[in-house]
Amino acid sequence: MTSRFSWPRLPLLALALLITWVCFPKRYNVFPLDDAYIHLSYVKNLAETGSLCFNPGEPSLGTSSPLWVVFLVPFYMAELDMYWTVQIANLLLLGAVCYLATDIMRTLAVPLCSSEGETTAWSLFPGLLLALNGNVLWFALSGMETMLYLCLCLVSFKLYLQKGFDHVTGFVSGLVFLARETGLVLALVFIAADFAHGRFRSLGKGVAAMLLVTSPYLWLTVRLTGDWVPSTARGKLASYVDGGLDWKRIPKADLHNEIAIQGLIEKRILREDVTSHDHVLFCEDIGTESELSERLHAAGIPNDEGLLAKWRVTHRNHVYWYLKTAFLYQRYQPHNWLLMAVVCASLISLSSVTGGSRQGISSYFLGRSVGCSLLIAWGLLHLSLHAVSFRTLLHNTRYLADEYLILAIVGPLGLVGFSRRYPHTTRLLAGIALLVCGCGLFYWREVYAHNIKQVNDAYIQMGNWIRQNTPEDARIAAFDIGILRYLGNRYTIDLGGLVDSSVIPYLARRECGEYVRQRNADYLLYSRNLEVDYFTGLYLAEYQGQRLLKQTPVVHFETPQYPAPVLLHSFRMDLTRVTGWFEPTAGGIQRAFSYDERSFKVINKMVDDRLELVGCDIDQRVIELIPYYPYGVNVVFFFKARQHLGGFYWIHLALFDSDGNLFYVFTHVPTHNLLPFDQWPVGQIVQEHHLLFAPTPMPKAKFRVRVTVNRVPYLDRSRIDELPWYELGTFENLGNTLHPMDHQQLMCFR
């Protein structure tokens, strides 16, 4: 590369990158996501014990990037500050990514440009697109391995353009795989290209070098997990794909409550058999419509065509789901539509490079610029991998960072071709692309500021509290485990399957209660929002299993919700103490539903001369509506039997609109009859917890929450006003969140 390209323009690129990096807010020791601290936990343990482990003394592969861990270990051993080490290292790696993108662009643009000056100017464009891309800056400030991975991807790509897939390229491709397992896609593209060109000798050397680099890690993976697939990937699949977000189950509904709940509750069908006083909670897939009809009948639920029509199972394919999710994601980032439009126009105009003929296009892609073909093949194959198997688009696109590299190079290549016919229009398009990226910086700066505030106010505070207030030998089960282990410094039981794959069978069934009991957890840490409550299914352990779970709230930390292009389940962290596991015998069930001294909203109303509704506790969080998930809230009721009950009662929890009309009612038997009414202890408080789901869609309006308890299983809606309703509070549906209303708002509402 000539000095004319390298130095006069590199300061401009470095200056743009430095300015954007400095403009992003930072908070010491706070990264924008919990996963970054998983890496740091592995770094700490590898440096101190010499073993790749999350909990000291237990080897595991819970890091998605063993190379990133090994890369950071020397800095930890040198006792450097890990926060600034990670941030500065990622800044330098981002600079290398921008530089390599310009270098590769120059190589690919030479056949298209008429002069050295034109080549030099266009080669700078990909670096600027990346430096001004707020999402890429988010990657660089996330504390994750993304920049190391992207840098190695470009190094391997540059080596392939120079040497093909020889031993050097194979060695670097092995490092790409160790930086992130999806790097295998790029290596497969190289191997396929060399195989097609008949370069078998060098290809053999490259494959051998790659296997030499990766074989120790693959051997360790098989030894620790019994599978070639790392536990991190299996855990993500079990949480986000194989369970609630299964494309074959969108949408379905909660049979018992006759409301359309999408995608989740089909595995949770509740039956209260009032004839035999039996409690059955079973978990099965709904299956076909005929099977659905049979189960409705078996559960004693009215089986009419209107109800079946409400519940008809709709099957959708992978591509539809993925594209719909992609459009949903873009809704949060309107500036990306413009950028994507420019890129699409560039790709279409690439045909002008060759005059639009089929022979010309083939000559360019397969001859003069096979590199462009490799980039496009890499992007399509990588995107297809996620569309078919992973489908985790809503994570600030951190699993699709490869696509930014590809678009940043292929898009400008199209503009180069377009400029040969329409030079003035091309300059305008190039300026628009840079302007759009620059405008996006403000959006991503705000997202990053919210992210680090959320992590600090909820995660960091919880981690520090746990370290200061729990016994050193405490065992804590959690879905988000990074900060708990790194800052809380307590033995961590992974409920997400990232570190320990033994939880995955329980996670796939959404029933982790038995796993938590077997692992002897002392505390449960909830990343409190509906999808994580559902992922682990711990709430079910209070009603089913070999032992019944009893847990008591200890402390919680929370942060206000905000719109963001990511599935967020950590606006509030709840720590509960496991107070016991009880056998489902008469005495054990009574102890499982006994009062645990928690505070609650006092009602103290007599239902009749036998039963008193003592109070209720409704989770006062703001509830976010997540795509394909219903609204859900945790509710605890407190009852006291004044004498032997002698029969069934039903709780009717209702939502009324601002005009006093009944909008929805959720009806169930206290404790779902797990504690039979003839066994209720007289004079003692019975406490029962529920995860309740609201109907969707809901109108944007204010709602009053009321409850009544009686011996009638179905309410006569014509006589609703005659029932004794007890006020529990109010909330407002703002379209994407449910907001509890404070006391002053409640008074105005009335």
XYZ file of C-alpha atoms in Angstrom:
750
model
C 0.000 0.000 0.000
C 1.363 3.413 -0.869
C 2.113 6.054 1.687
C -0.160 8.383 -0.264
C -3.058 6.239 0.938
C -1.854 5.258 4.370
C -0.919 8.393 6.190
C -2.558 11.608 4.944
C -6.033 10.132 5.364
C -5.573 7.832 8.334
C -5.507 10.759 10.801
C -8.926 11.780 9.478
C -10.256 8.286 10.092
C -8.645 8.118 13.538
C -10.018 11.548 14.455
C -13.569 10.584 13.444
C -13.312 7.384 15.446
C -11.876 9.084 18.526
C -14.519 11.820 18.523
C -17.393 9.354 18.332
C -15.832 7.146 21.030
C -15.351 10.088 23.407
C -18.908 11.325 22.828
C -20.410 8.090 24.136
C -21.058 8.267 27.912
C -19.118 5.973 30.209
C -19.493 4.911 33.811
C -16.545 3.351 35.563
C -16.749 -0.450 35.889
C -20.139 -0.536 34.141
C -20.612 -2.310 30.822
C -24.005 -2.221 29.069
C -24.828 -5.917 29.474
C -24.355 -8.699 31.980
C -22.560 -11.040 29.567
C -19.421 -8.884 29.641
C -18.934 -9.829 33.288
C -19.129 -13.528 32.428
C -15.952 -13.028 30.398
C -14.339 -11.146 33.278
C -15.212 -13.943 35.703
C -13.439 -16.421 33.435
C -10.470 -14.054 33.101
C -10.187 -13.749 36.875
C -10.430 -17.482 37.530
C -8.061 -18.429 34.700
C -5.470 -15.953 35.971
C -5.814 -16.999 39.620
C -6.364 -20.750 39.319
C -5.036 -21.649 35.875
C -8.374 -23.276 35.043
C -11.074 -22.168 32.608
C -13.978 -21.999 35.050
C -16.858 -19.777 36.111
C -17.202 -21.013 39.687
C -13.671 -21.661 41.007
C -12.776 -25.331 40.859
C -15.485 -26.251 38.330
C -14.116 -26.245 34.738
C -16.712 -25.020 32.245
C -17.108 -23.313 28.875
C -19.602 -20.575 29.669
C -17.680 -17.970 27.696
C -18.660 -17.395 24.088
C -15.080 -16.360 23.290
C -12.213 -18.311 24.867
C -9.748 -16.260 22.819
C -11.068 -13.017 24.342
C -10.589 -14.494 27.808
C -7.022 -15.592 27.056
C -6.319 -12.197 25.472
C -7.300 -10.376 28.686
C -5.562 -12.679 31.187
C -2.075 -11.061 30.894
C -3.569 -7.639 31.645
C -5.331 -9.022 34.717
C -2.132 -10.682 35.922
C -0.324 -7.365 35.452
C -2.928 -5.881 37.849
C -4.143 -3.342 35.319
C -7.590 -1.824 35.713
C -9.818 -4.230 33.800
C -12.497 -1.700 32.868
C -10.146 0.685 31.107
C -8.066 -2.185 29.748
C -11.112 -3.628 28.020
C -12.342 -0.270 26.755
C -8.978 0.872 25.372
C -8.244 -2.536 23.846
C -11.604 -2.476 22.087
C -10.997 1.080 20.874
C -7.686 0.031 19.320
C -9.300 -3.050 17.812
C -12.084 -0.898 16.368
C -9.429 1.314 14.812
C -7.843 -1.782 13.299
C -11.237 -2.888 11.962
C -11.789 0.484 10.273
C -8.286 0.447 8.800
C -8.586 -3.113 7.490
C -11.974 -2.291 5.959
C -10.396 0.601 4.041
C -7.514 -1.631 2.967
C -9.811 -4.377 1.660
C -12.020 -1.785 -0.026
C -8.982 -0.417 -1.826
C -8.068 -3.881 -3.087
C -11.576 -4.512 -4.397
C -12.072 -1.013 -5.838
C -8.904 -0.859 -7.946
C -10.516 -2.598 -10.976
C -13.439 -0.162 -10.825
C -11.654 3.178 -10.450
C -10.028 5.198 -13.204
C -7.370 6.902 -11.089
C -5.310 6.475 -7.948
C -7.015 9.451 -6.351
C -10.474 8.007 -6.935
C -9.388 4.665 -5.501
C -7.933 6.343 -2.432
C -11.050 8.431 -1.817
C -13.445 5.503 -2.098
C -11.251 3.239 0.021
C -11.717 5.582 2.965
C -15.502 5.282 2.807
C -16.003 1.906 4.627
C -13.809 3.031 7.518
C -15.868 6.189 7.945
C -19.133 4.248 7.756
C -17.943 1.993 10.579
C -16.468 4.829 12.653
C -19.737 6.777 12.439
C -21.997 3.779 13.053
C -23.472 4.097 16.530
C -24.308 0.398 16.723
C -20.667 -0.476 15.999
C -19.581 1.974 18.704
C -21.969 0.184 21.066
C -20.177 -3.080 20.198
C -16.816 -1.487 20.948
C -17.990 -0.218 24.337
C -19.867 -3.359 25.352
C -16.926 -5.140 26.988
C -17.504 -8.096 24.674
C -15.317 -9.883 22.144
C -16.974 -8.349 19.077
C -14.099 -6.079 18.007
C -11.513 -8.841 18.366
C -13.725 -11.121 16.315
C -14.348 -8.573 13.548
C -10.674 -7.650 13.387
C -9.625 -11.273 12.955
C -12.352 -11.774 10.335
C -10.891 -8.974 8.230
C -7.332 -10.208 8.753
C -8.306 -13.670 7.526
C -10.201 -12.133 4.600
C -7.199 -10.036 3.576
C -4.909 -13.064 3.845
C -7.260 -15.108 1.689
C -7.261 -12.450 -1.028
C -3.462 -12.583 -1.023
C -2.710 -16.284 -0.500
C -5.894 -18.297 -0.620
C -6.730 -20.712 2.197
C -3.161 -21.729 2.985
C -1.665 -22.573 6.381
C -1.463 -18.913 7.462
C -5.069 -18.155 6.522
C -6.151 -21.413 8.147
C -4.325 -20.510 11.356
C -6.012 -17.095 11.546
C -9.385 -18.661 10.669
C -8.919 -20.934 13.664
C -8.411 -17.851 15.833
C -11.600 -16.377 14.349
C -13.475 -19.494 15.470
C -12.004 -19.201 18.976
C -13.051 -15.552 19.099
C -16.641 -16.521 18.242
C -17.918 -19.878 17.046
C -19.930 -18.343 14.198
C -16.586 -17.453 12.629
C -16.708 -20.948 11.187
C -19.056 -19.554 8.516
C -16.301 -17.408 6.997
C -13.878 -20.342 6.979
C -16.473 -22.475 5.187
C -16.822 -19.785 2.516
C -13.039 -19.808 1.993
C -12.911 -23.599 1.845
C -15.779 -23.774 -0.657
C -14.140 -21.150 -2.888
C -10.767 -22.924 -2.929
C -12.438 -26.260 -3.516
C -14.325 -24.813 -6.495
C -11.052 -23.492 -7.946
C -9.291 -26.830 -7.437
C -6.611 -25.527 -5.059
C -6.584 -28.757 -3.067
C -2.974 -28.740 -1.880
C -3.049 -25.353 -0.202
C -6.576 -26.078 1.001
C -5.352 -29.163 2.847
C -2.682 -27.104 4.592
C -5.219 -24.473 5.587
C -7.684 -26.979 7.005
C -4.886 -28.739 8.908
C -3.695 -25.437 10.403
C -7.233 -24.499 11.425
C -7.789 -27.882 13.081
C -4.469 -27.554 14.881
C -5.606 -24.270 16.428
C -9.162 -25.314 17.277
C -8.759 -28.975 18.257
C -7.772 -28.325 21.921
C -10.896 -26.228 22.407
C -13.107 -28.754 20.615
C -11.639 -31.560 22.712
C -12.321 -29.574 25.882
C -15.875 -28.861 24.708
C -16.616 -32.550 24.188
C -14.961 -33.453 27.489
C -16.921 -30.930 29.547
C -20.279 -30.898 27.762
C -20.392 -34.180 25.865
C -21.196 -32.268 22.697
C -19.363 -30.416 19.928
C -21.676 -27.439 20.443
C -20.554 -25.154 23.324
C -22.905 -24.821 26.276
C -23.342 -21.093 25.578
C -25.023 -21.748 22.230
C -27.152 -24.575 23.623
C -28.276 -22.395 26.518
C -29.300 -19.522 24.255
C -31.221 -21.903 22.029
C -32.998 -23.475 25.005
C -33.977 -20.050 26.363
C -34.961 -18.070 23.309
C -35.758 -20.586 20.569
C -36.503 -24.138 21.679
C -38.967 -22.920 24.286
C -41.294 -19.951 24.302
C -40.293 -18.391 20.997
C -40.777 -21.526 18.930
C -41.859 -20.538 15.416
C -44.340 -23.422 15.333
C -46.286 -21.895 18.215
C -47.059 -18.341 17.115
C -49.700 -17.519 18.138
C -51.463 -19.793 20.633
C -53.301 -19.137 23.872
C -54.093 -19.998 27.462
C -56.955 -22.502 27.242
C -58.256 -22.218 30.749
C -58.640 -18.450 30.743
C -59.988 -18.120 27.190
C -57.690 -15.242 26.297
C -55.359 -15.026 23.319
C -51.851 -15.249 24.781
C -49.247 -15.610 22.078
C -46.460 -18.108 21.994
C -45.994 -19.054 25.636
C -48.773 -20.485 27.696
C -49.622 -23.420 25.465
C -47.458 -25.541 27.748
C -49.244 -24.423 30.908
C -52.803 -25.769 30.971
C -54.420 -25.550 34.382
C -57.225 -27.860 35.476
C -59.164 -27.463 38.703
C -61.340 -30.557 39.197
C -63.949 -29.458 41.711
C -65.634 -32.862 41.653
C -62.747 -34.902 43.001
C -61.087 -32.017 44.829
C -58.018 -32.920 42.812
C -55.323 -30.550 41.594
C -53.641 -31.252 38.287
C -51.130 -28.969 36.622
C -49.729 -30.590 33.531
C -47.407 -29.391 30.810
C -47.894 -30.524 27.231
C -47.921 -29.079 23.756
C -51.348 -28.319 22.342
C -50.695 -30.052 19.027
C -53.315 -30.170 16.277
C -56.766 -28.621 16.411
C -58.407 -32.011 17.019
C -56.049 -32.640 19.939
C -56.846 -29.169 21.209
C -60.563 -29.966 21.086
C -60.028 -33.212 22.995
C -58.063 -31.472 25.730
C -60.667 -28.777 26.094
C -63.247 -31.496 26.633
C -61.020 -33.437 29.060
C -60.393 -30.289 31.083
C -64.111 -29.561 31.329
C -63.793 -26.305 29.393
C -66.702 -25.302 27.138
C -65.789 -26.484 23.653
C -67.550 -24.300 21.120
C -66.501 -23.175 17.674
C -66.086 -19.583 18.799
C -63.544 -20.606 21.399
C -61.724 -22.902 18.975
C -61.588 -20.148 16.394
C -60.030 -17.943 19.027
C -57.375 -20.555 19.580
C -56.656 -21.821 16.110
C -53.037 -22.783 15.790
C -51.175 -20.850 13.141
C -47.950 -22.330 11.776
C -45.363 -19.986 10.401
C -42.034 -20.635 8.774
C -38.590 -19.516 9.816
C -38.218 -16.857 7.134
C -41.558 -15.208 7.946
C -40.732 -15.051 11.651
C -37.282 -13.670 11.019
C -38.391 -11.015 8.558
C -41.223 -9.938 10.837
C -38.782 -9.634 13.734
C -36.396 -7.680 11.523
C -39.120 -5.189 10.636
C -40.038 -4.901 14.309
C -36.396 -4.167 15.105
C -36.157 -1.499 12.420
C -39.184 0.228 13.906
C -36.963 1.245 16.819
C -34.293 2.625 14.455
C -35.871 4.593 11.592
C -32.490 5.990 10.549
C -31.432 2.471 9.553
C -34.112 2.370 6.876
C -32.310 5.141 4.995
C -28.956 3.450 5.331
C -30.392 0.135 4.141
C -32.031 1.916 1.189
C -28.695 3.401 0.165
C -27.004 0.015 0.458
C -29.732 -1.722 -1.574
C -29.465 0.921 -4.275
C -25.721 0.402 -4.291
C -26.050 -3.348 -4.712
C -28.462 -2.911 -7.599
C -26.212 -0.363 -9.251
C -23.290 -2.781 -9.047
C -24.502 -4.165 -12.347
C -23.529 -0.871 -13.941
C -19.920 -1.756 -13.237
C -20.106 -4.323 -16.003
C -22.611 -2.670 -18.270
C -25.440 -4.793 -16.901
C -24.673 -7.883 -18.967
C -24.708 -11.359 -17.463
C -21.231 -12.032 -18.828
C -19.928 -8.806 -17.386
C -21.369 -9.492 -13.963
C -19.942 -13.017 -13.944
C -16.563 -11.668 -15.048
C -16.522 -9.179 -12.211
C -17.740 -11.400 -9.385
C -15.852 -14.558 -10.379
C -12.791 -12.989 -11.924
C -11.711 -9.464 -11.150
C -13.401 -9.282 -7.754
C -13.975 -12.683 -6.281
C -13.607 -10.884 -2.945
C -16.966 -9.175 -3.439
C -18.559 -12.556 -4.095
C -16.998 -13.926 -0.915
C -18.339 -11.012 1.121
C -21.866 -11.493 -0.196
C -21.706 -15.273 0.319
C -20.411 -14.755 3.854
C -23.208 -12.321 4.676
C -25.997 -14.461 3.249
C -24.751 -17.672 4.849
C -24.245 -16.015 8.223
C -27.672 -14.374 8.113
C -29.283 -17.664 7.099
C -27.639 -19.416 10.034
C -29.365 -17.042 12.425
C -32.656 -17.053 10.539
C -32.889 -20.838 10.666
C -31.337 -21.820 13.974
C -30.715 -18.890 16.302
C -33.063 -15.975 15.469
C -31.753 -13.601 18.128
C -31.988 -10.344 16.211
C -33.172 -8.234 19.126
C -29.890 -8.108 21.043
C -28.612 -4.784 19.720
C -27.615 -6.901 16.664
C -24.481 -8.028 18.494
C -24.852 -11.498 16.994
C -25.053 -9.973 13.515
C -22.069 -7.647 13.703
C -20.569 -9.395 10.666
C -23.267 -7.867 8.487
C -22.088 -4.333 9.257
C -18.630 -5.146 7.916
C -20.061 -6.646 4.765
C -22.480 -3.783 4.105
C -19.772 -1.190 4.801
C -17.641 -2.645 1.984
C -20.132 -4.017 -0.540
C -22.356 -0.913 -0.419
C -19.562 1.528 -1.340
C -18.435 -0.863 -4.084
C -21.852 -0.409 -5.636
C -21.505 3.350 -5.348
C -18.182 3.160 -7.167
C -19.875 1.427 -10.073
C -22.760 3.897 -9.964
C -20.329 6.827 -10.079
C -19.093 5.795 -13.516
C -22.444 6.822 -14.987
C -23.853 9.269 -12.436
C -20.933 10.936 -10.625
C -22.910 13.827 -9.120
C -25.735 11.609 -7.874
C -23.179 9.255 -6.364
C -21.594 12.027 -4.335
C -25.049 12.892 -3.013
C -25.745 9.265 -2.079
C -22.375 8.961 -0.363
C -23.034 12.110 1.626
C -26.485 10.860 2.614
C -25.023 7.556 3.812
C -22.457 9.312 6.012
C -25.086 11.752 7.288
C -27.464 8.935 8.188
C -24.705 7.146 10.093
C -23.849 10.363 11.902
C -27.481 10.940 12.898
C -27.664 7.384 14.192
C -24.890 8.179 16.638
C -27.281 10.273 18.739
C -29.753 7.413 18.963
C -27.131 4.842 19.946
C -25.545 7.236 22.417
C -28.900 7.448 24.184
C -29.334 3.662 24.082
C -25.874 3.146 25.573
C -26.526 5.716 28.313
C -29.751 3.912 29.252
C -27.992 0.534 29.155
C -25.215 1.464 31.567
C -27.676 3.196 33.896
C -29.838 0.082 33.903
C -26.887 -2.209 34.640
C -25.598 0.112 37.356
C -28.915 0.720 39.120
C -30.172 -2.876 39.013
C -27.305 -5.321 38.434
C -24.348 -3.563 40.053
C -26.371 -2.576 43.108
C -27.629 -6.130 43.502
C -24.142 -7.598 43.081
C -22.710 -5.288 45.734
C -25.601 -5.997 48.117
C -25.128 -9.750 47.746
C -21.401 -9.497 48.433
C -22.001 -7.442 51.579
C -25.095 -9.142 53.026
C -25.126 -12.850 52.177
C -22.998 -15.642 53.685
C -19.769 -16.347 51.818
C -20.859 -19.938 51.205
C -24.299 -18.931 49.854
C -25.440 -20.650 46.667
C -27.493 -18.393 44.388
C -29.472 -19.535 41.338
C -29.921 -16.955 38.584
C -30.675 -16.532 34.892
C -28.293 -13.587 34.432
C -25.093 -14.692 36.126
C -22.216 -12.396 35.120
C -22.340 -9.605 37.689
C -23.601 -11.973 40.385
C -20.413 -14.026 40.060
C -17.951 -11.205 39.313
C -19.107 -8.621 41.868
C -21.300 -10.687 44.188
C -18.502 -13.267 44.518
C -20.893 -16.067 45.436
C -21.323 -19.590 44.129
C -23.614 -19.198 41.127
C -26.087 -21.775 39.818
C -26.680 -20.992 36.152
C -30.335 -21.185 35.063
C -29.612 -20.027 31.511
C -27.535 -23.003 30.429
C -24.507 -20.885 29.511
C -22.094 -22.366 32.029
C -23.697 -25.657 33.011
C -25.494 -27.619 30.305
C -27.109 -29.918 32.883
C -29.888 -27.341 33.329
C -30.847 -27.365 29.644
C -33.350 -30.288 29.822
C -35.148 -28.482 32.660
C -34.909 -25.147 30.851
C -36.338 -26.611 27.656
C -39.358 -27.866 29.661
C -39.608 -24.519 31.480
C -39.397 -26.313 34.839
C -36.164 -25.434 36.644
C -37.589 -25.815 40.143
C -36.431 -29.399 40.587
C -32.990 -28.469 39.236
C -32.695 -25.644 41.766
C -33.659 -28.028 44.563
C -31.098 -30.620 43.473
C -28.395 -27.939 43.352
C -29.233 -26.821 46.923
C -29.788 -23.151 46.121
C -30.050 -20.837 49.125
C -31.265 -17.825 47.135
C -33.016 -17.176 43.832
C -32.097 -14.088 41.804
C -34.760 -13.058 39.302
C -34.119 -10.835 36.293
C -37.686 -9.814 36.790
C -39.779 -9.674 33.703
C -42.229 -12.086 32.204
C -40.029 -13.922 29.737
C -37.397 -14.827 32.346
C -40.065 -15.891 34.826
C -41.382 -18.111 32.085
C -37.977 -19.334 30.820
C -37.081 -20.865 34.165
C -40.617 -21.758 35.258
C -39.644 -21.396 38.917
C -43.149 -20.187 39.775
C -44.411 -23.685 38.912
C -42.243 -25.171 41.670
C -44.603 -23.620 44.208
C -47.391 -25.877 42.932
C -45.857 -29.038 41.508
C -42.879 -31.368 41.706
C -41.419 -33.787 44.228
C -41.128 -30.883 46.668
C -42.987 -27.570 46.857
C -40.868 -24.418 46.855
C -41.321 -21.695 49.427
C -39.397 -18.464 48.949
C -39.367 -15.125 50.752
C -38.491 -11.736 49.194
C -35.236 -10.267 50.488
C -34.348 -7.190 48.421
C -34.833 -5.735 44.975
C -33.246 -3.040 42.813
C -34.811 -1.504 39.744
C -34.471 1.134 37.057
C -37.062 2.888 34.873
C -37.897 1.226 31.581
C -36.967 2.779 28.262
C -37.421 1.892 24.572
C -34.503 -0.065 23.148
C -33.836 -2.449 20.242
C -33.164 -5.409 22.490
C -35.047 -7.959 24.578
C -34.514 -6.551 28.051
C -35.377 -8.599 31.113
C -33.466 -6.828 33.830
C -35.192 -3.580 34.699
C -35.625 -5.041 38.144
C -33.588 -7.618 40.047
C -35.373 -9.540 42.825
C -33.523 -11.638 45.383
C -35.559 -14.202 47.320
C -34.437 -16.609 50.013
C -35.381 -20.266 49.718
C -37.051 -21.008 53.042
C -37.899 -24.627 52.348
C -38.875 -27.475 50.047
C -41.910 -29.345 51.344
C -43.342 -32.737 50.505
C -46.810 -32.571 48.902
C -48.419 -34.114 51.988
C -51.135 -32.468 54.057
C -48.659 -31.026 56.545
C -46.092 -30.145 53.877
C -48.630 -28.304 51.746
C -49.819 -26.284 54.744
C -46.244 -25.221 55.465
C -45.632 -24.402 51.793
C -48.573 -21.978 51.778
C -47.974 -20.534 55.245
C -47.371 -16.809 55.772
C -43.707 -15.750 55.475
C -43.997 -12.385 57.277
C -43.777 -10.275 54.104
C -45.584 -6.942 53.859
C -48.694 -6.550 51.711
C -51.715 -4.337 51.025
C -54.153 -4.918 53.880
C -57.801 -5.571 52.957
C -59.232 -7.364 56.020
C -62.637 -8.110 54.501
C -64.786 -11.072 55.479
C -65.917 -13.073 52.460
C -68.457 -14.786 54.710
C -68.430 -16.016 58.306
C -65.783 -18.653 57.410
C -63.154 -16.952 55.198
C -61.343 -13.604 55.427
C -59.448 -11.927 52.583
C -56.570 -10.510 54.608
C -54.697 -8.754 51.818
C -52.970 -8.783 48.467
C -49.570 -7.918 47.040
C -49.363 -6.944 43.366
C -45.960 -6.477 41.798
C -45.688 -2.719 41.312
C -43.190 -2.834 38.450
C -43.734 -1.259 35.090
C -44.504 -4.251 32.867
C -43.041 -4.167 29.362
C -44.840 -5.729 26.416
C -42.281 -7.906 24.639
C -42.966 -9.147 21.092
C -44.865 -12.473 21.155
C -45.243 -12.281 24.944
C -48.362 -11.288 26.883
C -48.482 -8.870 29.751
C -47.845 -10.702 33.015
C -47.677 -9.741 36.660
C -46.923 -11.509 39.944
C -49.796 -11.455 42.440
C -49.906 -12.865 45.983
C -53.171 -13.296 47.933
C -53.438 -13.713 51.715
C -56.408 -15.516 53.298
C -57.397 -16.639 56.776
C -59.924 -19.352 57.613
C -61.981 -18.278 60.641
C -63.535 -21.760 60.874
C -63.601 -24.895 58.750
C -64.465 -23.798 55.232
C -66.613 -26.716 54.153
C -66.562 -26.033 50.417
C -64.995 -24.315 47.432
C -64.269 -20.612 46.963
C -63.289 -18.766 43.805
C -61.133 -15.658 43.467
C -62.249 -13.266 40.716
C -59.524 -10.750 39.874
C -61.042 -8.208 37.492
C -60.035 -5.243 35.358
C -62.538 -2.380 35.023
C -62.202 0.487 32.569
C -62.577 4.140 33.492
C -66.348 3.946 32.934
C -66.727 1.116 35.426
C -67.308 -1.575 32.816
C -65.833 -5.025 33.355
C -63.054 -5.562 30.824
C -61.587 -8.877 31.931
C -61.784 -11.273 34.869
C -59.317 -13.963 35.908
C -60.937 -16.695 38.023
C -59.191 -19.419 39.993
C -59.531 -21.523 43.140
C -57.234 -20.469 46.026
C -53.977 -22.485 45.871
C -55.571 -24.116 42.806
C -56.976 -26.554 45.358
C -53.534 -27.952 46.063
C -54.374 -27.181 49.676
C -57.908 -28.665 49.902
C -60.401 -26.428 51.670
C -61.155 -29.039 54.326
C -57.460 -28.921 55.327
C -57.027 -25.159 55.711
C -55.549 -24.349 59.139
C -58.041 -22.277 61.125
C -56.728 -18.908 62.317
C -53.559 -18.980 60.175
C -52.775 -16.950 57.069
C -52.606 -18.902 53.826
C -50.375 -17.229 51.234
C -50.592 -18.110 47.524
C -48.560 -16.721 44.602
C -49.644 -16.521 40.954
C -48.110 -15.389 37.698
C -51.143 -13.908 35.969
C -51.441 -13.004 32.305
C -53.518 -10.132 31.002
C -55.475 -10.341 27.750
C -53.833 -9.104 24.580
C -54.344 -6.848 22.832
C -55.438 -4.318 25.435
C -56.725 -0.825 24.640
C -54.629 2.154 25.653
C -56.545 3.183 28.735
C -56.581 3.334 32.524
C -57.810 0.301 34.408
C -58.938 -0.312 37.957
C -57.915 -3.613 39.545
C -60.539 -5.172 41.833
C -61.048 -8.534 43.452
C -64.027 -10.389 44.866
C -64.162 -13.823 46.477
C -67.266 -16.027 46.624
C -68.521 -19.554 46.090
C -69.582 -18.976 42.477
C -67.201 -20.241 39.751
C -68.670 -18.002 37.035
C -69.741 -14.383 37.439
C -73.113 -13.161 36.244
C -72.047 -10.091 34.278
C -75.526 -8.614 34.532
C -75.111 -8.411 38.328
C -71.486 -7.318 38.531
C -72.297 -4.139 40.461
C -74.012 -6.124 43.228
C -70.817 -7.973 44.193
C -68.518 -6.793 47.006
C -65.441 -5.604 45.084
C -62.213 -4.674 46.893
C -59.870 -2.099 45.350
C -56.289 -3.249 44.728
C -55.006 -0.313 42.683
C -54.933 1.081 39.171
C -52.663 0.965 36.161
C -52.475 2.481 32.713
C -51.722 0.700 29.452
C -49.506 2.991 27.369
C -49.371 0.629 24.427
C -46.067 -1.067 25.132
C -45.996 -0.945 28.930
C -48.332 -1.287 31.902
C -47.679 1.511 34.392
C -48.869 1.311 38.006
C -50.358 4.616 39.112
C -49.323 6.332 42.328
C -51.691 7.425 45.110
C -52.230 10.932 43.754
C -53.115 9.591 40.338
C -55.418 7.079 41.974
C -57.332 9.836 43.748
C -57.691 11.774 40.469
C -58.804 8.617 38.706
C -61.623 8.156 41.159
